[in-house]
Amino acid sequence: MRRGWKMALSGGLRCCRRVLSWVPVLVIVLVVLWSYYAYVFELCLVTVLSPAEKVIYLILYHAIFVFFTWTYWKSIFTLPQQPNQKFHLSYTDKERYENEERPEVQKQMLVDMAKKLPVYTRTGSGAVRFCDRCHLIKPDRCHHCSVCAMCVLKMDHHCPWVNNCIGFSNYKFFLQFLAYSVLYCLYIATTVFSYFIKYWRGELPSVRSKFHVLFLLFVACMFFVSLVILFGYHCWLVSRNKTTLEAFCTPVFTSGPEKNGFNLGFIKNIQQVFGDKKKFWLIPIGSSPGDGHSFPMRSMNESQNPLLANEEPWEDNEDDNQEWPSF
């Protein structure tokens, strides 16, 4: 009886958590819908008097709005990619691992299993990266997300504003969303500013549109400042071929910790996210190379370009056998 009550309570809490996780997304959607109404109707159709100016404003606005909403949709509904079956422990291996009481023997079992897999990163102590919740050997750059309750390939962070884990499958869409968000706010701010001045000086009648225009400029500037900082940070990460987690916690390879372990050079680093074909860089369709389970490493390119080896190693990091929360 008590056990059933606890299970029901646990299920209810999980359900509430799933519902509440959509609140940040709902807030963003409501702000965007209001901004659409304020810009299209209150500014362009009511406040702007020149027909030519109306048309130009509306065409450019809707072009940006389409890509902005498209990339936001893709960021939200593109599911995080999980490691494939060959990284999971088989039923027999799982039984052997769980029944073994000696930690050193368990570590050796994982080492033997990892020899068959393309994994080159380790924990801070040099052990094979193993997830005891998903029962799998983690591929390089893969981490367990405590919010999604699963291991995510090339996990960057869990973003509450899209209610999704950002990783290999949708990092390109997330970057595009940030870029088009910055462009969206900048366009609104620059086109609204002149009418903000006119309202401020009393050159336009004080009607209902005044509130929408003034508040629209304030909201656009506020979001622009925060988004441009976040976008700039992720541009820096892309230029170094790092994830947010790798920026905070240095990846450890079989040869030791190396902060630039995946740094292939500026152009190749960009191609690792957006792909080789530049015509797809601005469009939210999947073009990232590979399958997310293995990645080219700096050490593999040093023999081809010895200049890459002339950088200092970074400090050691903590054990990687942990969950990663949202940022």
Short mmCIF file of C-alpha atoms in Angstrom, two decimals:
data_model
loop_
_atom_site.label_atom_id
_atom_site.label_comp_id
_atom_site.label_asym_id
_atom_site.label_seq_id
_atom_site.Cartn_x
_atom_site.Cartn_y
_atom_site.Cartn_z
CA MET A 1 0.00 0.00 0.00
CA ARG A 2 2.70 2.46 1.02
CA ARG A 3 4.89 1.40 -1.91
CA GLY A 4 2.06 2.04 -4.36
CA TRP A 5 1.44 5.45 -2.82
CA LYS A 6 5.10 6.37 -3.17
CA MET A 7 5.14 5.23 -6.81
CA ALA A 8 2.05 7.32 -7.55
CA LEU A 9 3.57 10.35 -5.87
CA SER A 10 6.83 9.89 -7.78
CA GLY A 11 4.91 9.60 -11.06
CA GLY A 12 2.93 12.73 -10.24
CA LEU A 13 6.09 14.69 -9.50
CA ARG A 14 7.66 13.58 -12.78
CA CYS A 15 4.54 14.65 -14.65
CA CYS A 16 4.59 18.07 -12.96
CA ARG A 17 8.26 18.43 -13.77
CA ARG A 18 7.64 17.69 -17.46
CA VAL A 19 4.83 20.25 -17.58
CA LEU A 20 6.83 22.94 -15.76
CA SER A 21 9.82 22.37 -18.05
CA TRP A 22 7.76 23.91 -20.87
CA VAL A 23 7.17 27.17 -18.97
CA PRO A 24 10.38 28.91 -20.26
CA VAL A 25 9.48 27.91 -23.82
CA LEU A 26 5.95 29.24 -23.34
CA VAL A 27 7.35 32.54 -22.09
CA ILE A 28 9.56 32.90 -25.18
CA VAL A 29 6.67 31.99 -27.50
CA LEU A 30 4.38 34.58 -25.89
CA VAL A 31 7.06 37.29 -26.12
CA VAL A 32 7.65 36.45 -29.80
CA LEU A 33 3.92 36.47 -30.59
CA TRP A 34 3.53 39.85 -28.91
CA SER A 35 6.58 41.22 -30.76
CA TYR A 36 5.04 40.04 -34.03
CA TYR A 37 1.78 41.83 -33.27
CA ALA A 38 3.52 44.98 -32.06
CA TYR A 39 5.85 45.22 -35.06
CA VAL A 40 3.51 44.19 -37.88
CA PHE A 41 0.28 45.82 -36.73
CA GLU A 42 1.11 48.60 -34.30
CA LEU A 43 4.30 49.80 -36.00
CA CYS A 44 4.09 48.94 -39.70
CA LEU A 45 0.34 49.13 -40.29
CA VAL A 46 -0.57 51.91 -37.85
CA THR A 47 2.47 54.06 -37.09
CA VAL A 48 4.47 53.97 -40.36
CA LEU A 49 2.79 56.23 -42.92
CA SER A 50 4.90 55.67 -46.05
CA PRO A 51 3.55 52.74 -48.14
CA ALA A 52 7.01 51.96 -49.54
CA GLU A 53 8.50 51.93 -46.05
CA LYS A 54 5.71 49.63 -44.84
CA VAL A 55 6.41 47.10 -47.61
CA ILE A 56 10.19 47.11 -47.12
CA TYR A 57 9.88 46.76 -43.34
CA LEU A 58 7.39 43.92 -43.61
CA ILE A 59 9.31 41.94 -46.24
CA LEU A 60 12.61 42.09 -44.37
CA TYR A 61 10.93 41.41 -41.03
CA HIS A 62 9.14 38.29 -42.25
CA ALA A 63 12.27 36.95 -43.95
CA ILE A 64 14.15 37.14 -40.63
CA PHE A 65 11.12 35.93 -38.66
CA VAL A 66 10.82 32.75 -40.75
CA PHE A 67 14.42 31.69 -40.10
CA PHE A 68 14.19 32.74 -36.46
CA THR A 69 11.11 30.59 -35.78
CA TRP A 70 12.36 27.74 -38.00
CA THR A 71 15.64 27.40 -36.07
CA TYR A 72 13.84 27.71 -32.73
CA TRP A 73 11.50 24.90 -33.72
CA LYS A 74 14.42 22.70 -34.80
CA SER A 75 16.27 23.41 -31.54
CA ILE A 76 13.24 22.36 -29.51
CA PHE A 77 12.05 19.30 -31.41
CA THR A 78 15.27 17.74 -32.71
CA LEU A 79 15.80 14.90 -30.26
CA PRO A 80 19.22 14.46 -28.65
CA GLN A 81 21.14 11.58 -30.19
CA GLN A 82 22.08 8.69 -27.91
CA PRO A 83 24.97 6.23 -28.28
CA ASN A 84 24.16 3.25 -30.47
CA GLN A 85 23.87 -0.31 -29.23
CA LYS A 86 27.53 -1.31 -29.59
CA PHE A 87 28.46 1.04 -26.71
CA HIS A 88 25.93 -0.60 -24.38
CA LEU A 89 26.97 -3.52 -22.25
CA SER A 90 25.49 -6.81 -23.36
CA TYR A 91 23.29 -8.67 -20.91
CA THR A 92 26.14 -11.05 -20.09
CA ASP A 93 28.71 -8.28 -19.62
CA LYS A 94 26.26 -6.30 -17.51
CA GLU A 95 25.68 -9.30 -15.22
CA ARG A 96 29.43 -9.93 -14.91
CA TYR A 97 30.12 -6.26 -14.16
CA GLU A 98 27.40 -5.90 -11.53
CA ASN A 99 28.25 -9.19 -9.81
CA GLU A 100 31.94 -8.30 -9.58
CA GLU A 101 32.71 -6.73 -6.20
CA ARG A 102 36.34 -5.81 -6.79
CA PRO A 103 36.64 -2.27 -8.28
CA GLU A 104 39.98 -2.99 -9.93
CA VAL A 105 38.52 -5.99 -11.75
CA GLN A 106 35.53 -3.91 -12.88
CA LYS A 107 37.88 -1.28 -14.29
CA GLN A 108 39.82 -3.93 -16.19
CA MET A 109 36.61 -5.35 -17.60
CA LEU A 110 35.72 -1.91 -18.96
CA VAL A 111 39.22 -1.51 -20.40
CA ASP A 112 38.87 -4.82 -22.24
CA MET A 113 35.46 -3.82 -23.61
CA ALA A 114 36.69 -0.36 -24.65
CA LYS A 115 39.46 -1.89 -26.78
CA LYS A 116 36.79 -2.85 -29.31
CA LEU A 117 35.38 0.68 -29.44
CA PRO A 118 36.66 4.00 -30.88
CA VAL A 119 37.01 5.71 -27.49
CA TYR A 120 40.08 7.77 -26.64
CA THR A 121 38.95 9.94 -23.73
CA ARG A 122 39.14 8.89 -20.10
CA THR A 123 38.06 10.08 -16.66
CA GLY A 124 40.31 12.30 -14.59
CA SER A 125 41.77 9.20 -12.93
CA GLY A 126 42.49 7.55 -16.30
CA ALA A 127 39.63 5.03 -16.16
CA VAL A 128 37.28 4.22 -19.02
CA ARG A 129 34.29 6.58 -19.02
CA PHE A 130 31.31 4.44 -18.02
CA CYS A 131 27.72 5.48 -17.28
CA ASP A 132 26.29 3.32 -14.50
CA ARG A 133 22.77 4.64 -15.22
CA CYS A 134 22.61 3.91 -18.94
CA HIS A 135 25.01 0.92 -18.61
CA LEU A 136 27.21 1.97 -21.49
CA ILE A 137 30.75 3.00 -22.24
CA LYS A 138 30.58 6.67 -23.12
CA PRO A 139 31.77 7.64 -26.61
CA ASP A 140 34.17 10.58 -26.79
CA ARG A 141 32.46 13.87 -25.85
CA CYS A 142 29.35 12.05 -24.65
CA HIS A 143 27.90 12.91 -21.22
CA HIS A 144 24.91 11.92 -19.12
CA CYS A 145 22.26 14.62 -18.78
CA SER A 146 20.49 14.54 -15.44
CA VAL A 147 17.49 16.44 -16.86
CA CYS A 148 16.93 14.21 -19.90
CA ALA A 149 18.05 11.12 -17.91
CA MET A 150 20.13 9.77 -20.77
CA CYS A 151 23.57 9.94 -22.32
CA VAL A 152 23.81 12.51 -25.13
CA LEU A 153 26.35 12.46 -27.95
CA LYS A 154 28.67 15.48 -27.95
CA MET A 155 26.63 17.06 -25.21
CA ASP A 156 27.03 20.81 -24.89
CA HIS A 157 24.45 21.69 -22.23
CA HIS A 158 20.79 21.35 -21.34
CA CYS A 159 18.94 24.51 -22.31
CA PRO A 160 15.70 25.29 -20.43
CA TRP A 161 14.73 27.91 -23.04
CA VAL A 162 14.30 25.20 -25.66
CA ASN A 163 13.49 22.45 -23.13
CA ASN A 164 16.01 20.22 -24.82
CA CYS A 165 19.52 18.91 -24.49
CA ILE A 166 21.91 20.58 -26.93
CA GLY A 167 24.32 18.12 -28.47
CA PHE A 168 25.53 16.59 -31.72
CA SER A 169 22.10 16.34 -33.34
CA ASN A 170 20.97 19.94 -32.78
CA TYR A 171 23.97 22.11 -31.86
CA LYS A 172 24.02 23.60 -35.37
CA PHE A 173 20.33 24.54 -35.04
CA PHE A 174 20.96 26.06 -31.61
CA LEU A 175 23.77 28.24 -32.99
CA GLN A 176 21.58 29.32 -35.89
CA PHE A 177 18.78 30.12 -33.47
CA LEU A 178 21.11 32.37 -31.49
CA ALA A 179 22.33 34.06 -34.67
CA TYR A 180 18.84 34.72 -36.03
CA SER A 181 17.66 35.82 -32.58
CA VAL A 182 20.41 38.45 -32.50
CA LEU A 183 19.52 39.53 -36.03
CA TYR A 184 15.80 39.62 -35.15
CA CYS A 185 16.36 41.86 -32.12
CA LEU A 186 18.82 44.08 -33.97
CA TYR A 187 16.47 44.58 -36.91
CA ILE A 188 13.54 45.47 -34.64
CA ALA A 189 15.64 47.89 -32.58
CA THR A 190 17.09 49.71 -35.59
CA THR A 191 13.78 50.10 -37.43
CA VAL A 192 11.80 51.07 -34.32
CA PHE A 193 14.33 53.57 -32.97
CA SER A 194 13.37 56.49 -35.23
CA TYR A 195 9.70 56.15 -34.25
CA PHE A 196 10.68 55.85 -30.61
CA ILE A 197 12.37 59.27 -30.95
CA LYS A 198 9.30 60.73 -32.66
CA TYR A 199 7.03 59.52 -29.87
CA TRP A 200 9.49 60.82 -27.28
CA ARG A 201 9.54 64.28 -28.89
CA GLY A 202 5.77 64.35 -29.30
CA GLU A 203 5.93 64.40 -33.10
CA LEU A 204 3.43 61.53 -33.27
CA PRO A 205 0.04 61.43 -31.53
CA SER A 206 -0.09 59.61 -28.20
CA VAL A 207 -2.20 56.60 -29.18
CA ARG A 208 -2.26 52.92 -28.18
CA SER A 209 0.60 52.15 -30.59
CA LYS A 210 2.94 54.37 -28.56
CA PHE A 211 3.10 51.85 -25.71
CA HIS A 212 3.81 48.94 -28.05
CA VAL A 213 6.51 50.80 -29.97
CA LEU A 214 8.30 52.04 -26.85
CA PHE A 215 8.15 48.69 -25.10
CA LEU A 216 9.16 46.87 -28.30
CA LEU A 217 12.42 48.84 -28.46
CA PHE A 218 13.12 48.17 -24.78
CA VAL A 219 12.53 44.40 -25.07
CA ALA A 220 14.54 44.13 -28.31
CA CYS A 221 17.53 45.91 -26.77
CA MET A 222 17.34 43.87 -23.58
CA PHE A 223 17.29 40.55 -25.41
CA PHE A 224 19.91 41.72 -27.91
CA VAL A 225 22.49 42.40 -25.19
CA SER A 226 22.05 39.02 -23.51
CA LEU A 227 21.86 37.08 -26.76
CA VAL A 228 24.89 38.68 -28.38
CA ILE A 229 27.00 37.73 -25.35
CA LEU A 230 25.77 34.13 -25.45
CA PHE A 231 26.20 33.92 -29.21
CA GLY A 232 29.70 35.37 -28.99
CA TYR A 233 30.65 32.78 -26.38
CA HIS A 234 29.42 29.91 -28.54
CA CYS A 235 31.22 31.34 -31.57
CA TRP A 236 34.41 31.19 -29.51
CA LEU A 237 33.63 27.58 -28.58
CA VAL A 238 33.09 26.66 -32.23
CA SER A 239 36.34 28.34 -33.26
CA ARG A 240 38.17 26.11 -30.75
CA ASN A 241 36.02 23.03 -31.43
CA LYS A 242 34.92 22.83 -27.80
CA THR A 243 31.65 22.17 -26.07
CA THR A 244 30.50 24.14 -23.04
CA LEU A 245 31.34 21.16 -20.82
CA GLU A 246 34.84 20.87 -22.33
CA ALA A 247 35.43 24.57 -21.71
CA PHE A 248 34.72 24.03 -18.01
CA CYS A 249 36.31 20.60 -17.69
CA THR A 250 39.38 19.69 -19.74
CA PRO A 251 38.97 16.43 -21.69
CA VAL A 252 41.39 13.68 -20.70
CA PHE A 253 42.80 11.39 -23.37
CA THR A 254 44.72 8.15 -23.06
CA SER A 255 47.87 10.30 -23.22
CA GLY A 256 46.62 12.73 -20.54
CA PRO A 257 44.58 15.95 -20.29
CA GLU A 258 44.59 18.22 -23.35
CA LYS A 259 42.45 21.33 -23.64
CA ASN A 260 42.96 21.52 -27.43
CA GLY A 261 42.48 17.82 -28.07
CA PHE A 262 39.78 18.37 -30.70
CA ASN A 263 41.10 21.66 -32.10
CA LEU A 264 41.72 21.08 -35.82
CA GLY A 265 42.19 24.71 -36.90
CA PHE A 266 39.64 27.49 -37.40
CA ILE A 267 38.10 26.39 -40.72
CA LYS A 268 37.96 22.69 -39.89
CA ASN A 269 36.50 23.49 -36.48
CA ILE A 270 33.63 25.37 -38.14
CA GLN A 271 33.13 22.49 -40.56
CA GLN A 272 32.79 20.10 -37.62
CA VAL A 273 29.53 21.85 -36.75
CA PHE A 274 28.21 23.17 -40.07
CA GLY A 275 29.68 20.70 -42.56
CA ASP A 276 31.76 21.10 -45.69
CA LYS A 277 29.06 22.60 -47.92
CA LYS A 278 28.72 26.33 -47.20
CA LYS A 279 25.34 26.51 -48.93
CA PHE A 280 23.85 24.69 -45.91
CA TRP A 281 25.49 26.83 -43.21
CA LEU A 282 22.58 29.29 -42.89
CA ILE A 283 19.78 26.76 -43.36
CA PRO A 284 18.57 24.65 -40.41
CA ILE A 285 19.08 21.22 -41.95
CA GLY A 286 21.44 18.55 -40.62
CA SER A 287 24.89 18.86 -42.20
CA SER A 288 27.31 18.10 -39.35
CA PRO A 289 29.82 15.43 -40.44
CA GLY A 290 30.07 12.03 -38.78
CA ASP A 291 27.71 10.10 -36.56
CA GLY A 292 28.54 11.73 -33.22
CA HIS A 293 30.30 8.67 -31.82
CA SER A 294 33.85 9.56 -32.81
CA PHE A 295 35.62 12.77 -33.81
CA PRO A 296 38.92 13.70 -35.48
CA MET A 297 41.50 14.66 -32.90
CA ARG A 298 44.38 17.09 -32.86
CA SER A 299 46.92 14.34 -32.25
CA MET A 300 45.94 12.65 -35.51
CA ASN A 301 46.68 15.84 -37.46
CA GLU A 302 50.00 16.76 -35.83
CA SER A 303 51.91 14.31 -38.01
CA GLN A 304 50.50 16.13 -41.06
CA ASN A 305 51.06 19.60 -39.58
CA PRO A 306 53.78 19.75 -36.89
CA LEU A 307 52.91 23.41 -36.15
CA LEU A 308 49.83 22.19 -34.30
CA ALA A 309 52.01 20.65 -31.61
CA ASN A 310 53.48 23.98 -30.48
CA GLU A 311 50.93 24.69 -27.77
CA GLU A 312 51.13 24.07 -24.06
CA PRO A 313 48.98 21.36 -22.42
CA TRP A 314 46.30 22.38 -19.97
CA GLU A 315 45.75 21.46 -16.35
CA ASP A 316 44.14 18.22 -15.18
CA ASN A 317 40.41 17.96 -14.60
CA GLU A 318 38.01 16.22 -12.31
CA ASP A 319 36.55 12.77 -12.72
CA ASP A 320 34.16 12.54 -15.68
CA ASN A 321 31.88 9.94 -14.13
CA GLN A 322 29.12 12.36 -13.21
CA GLU A 323 25.85 13.82 -14.40
CA TRP A 324 25.72 17.22 -16.06
CA PRO A 325 22.90 19.61 -15.14
CA SER A 326 21.46 22.38 -17.25
CA PHE A 327 23.21 25.72 -17.83
#
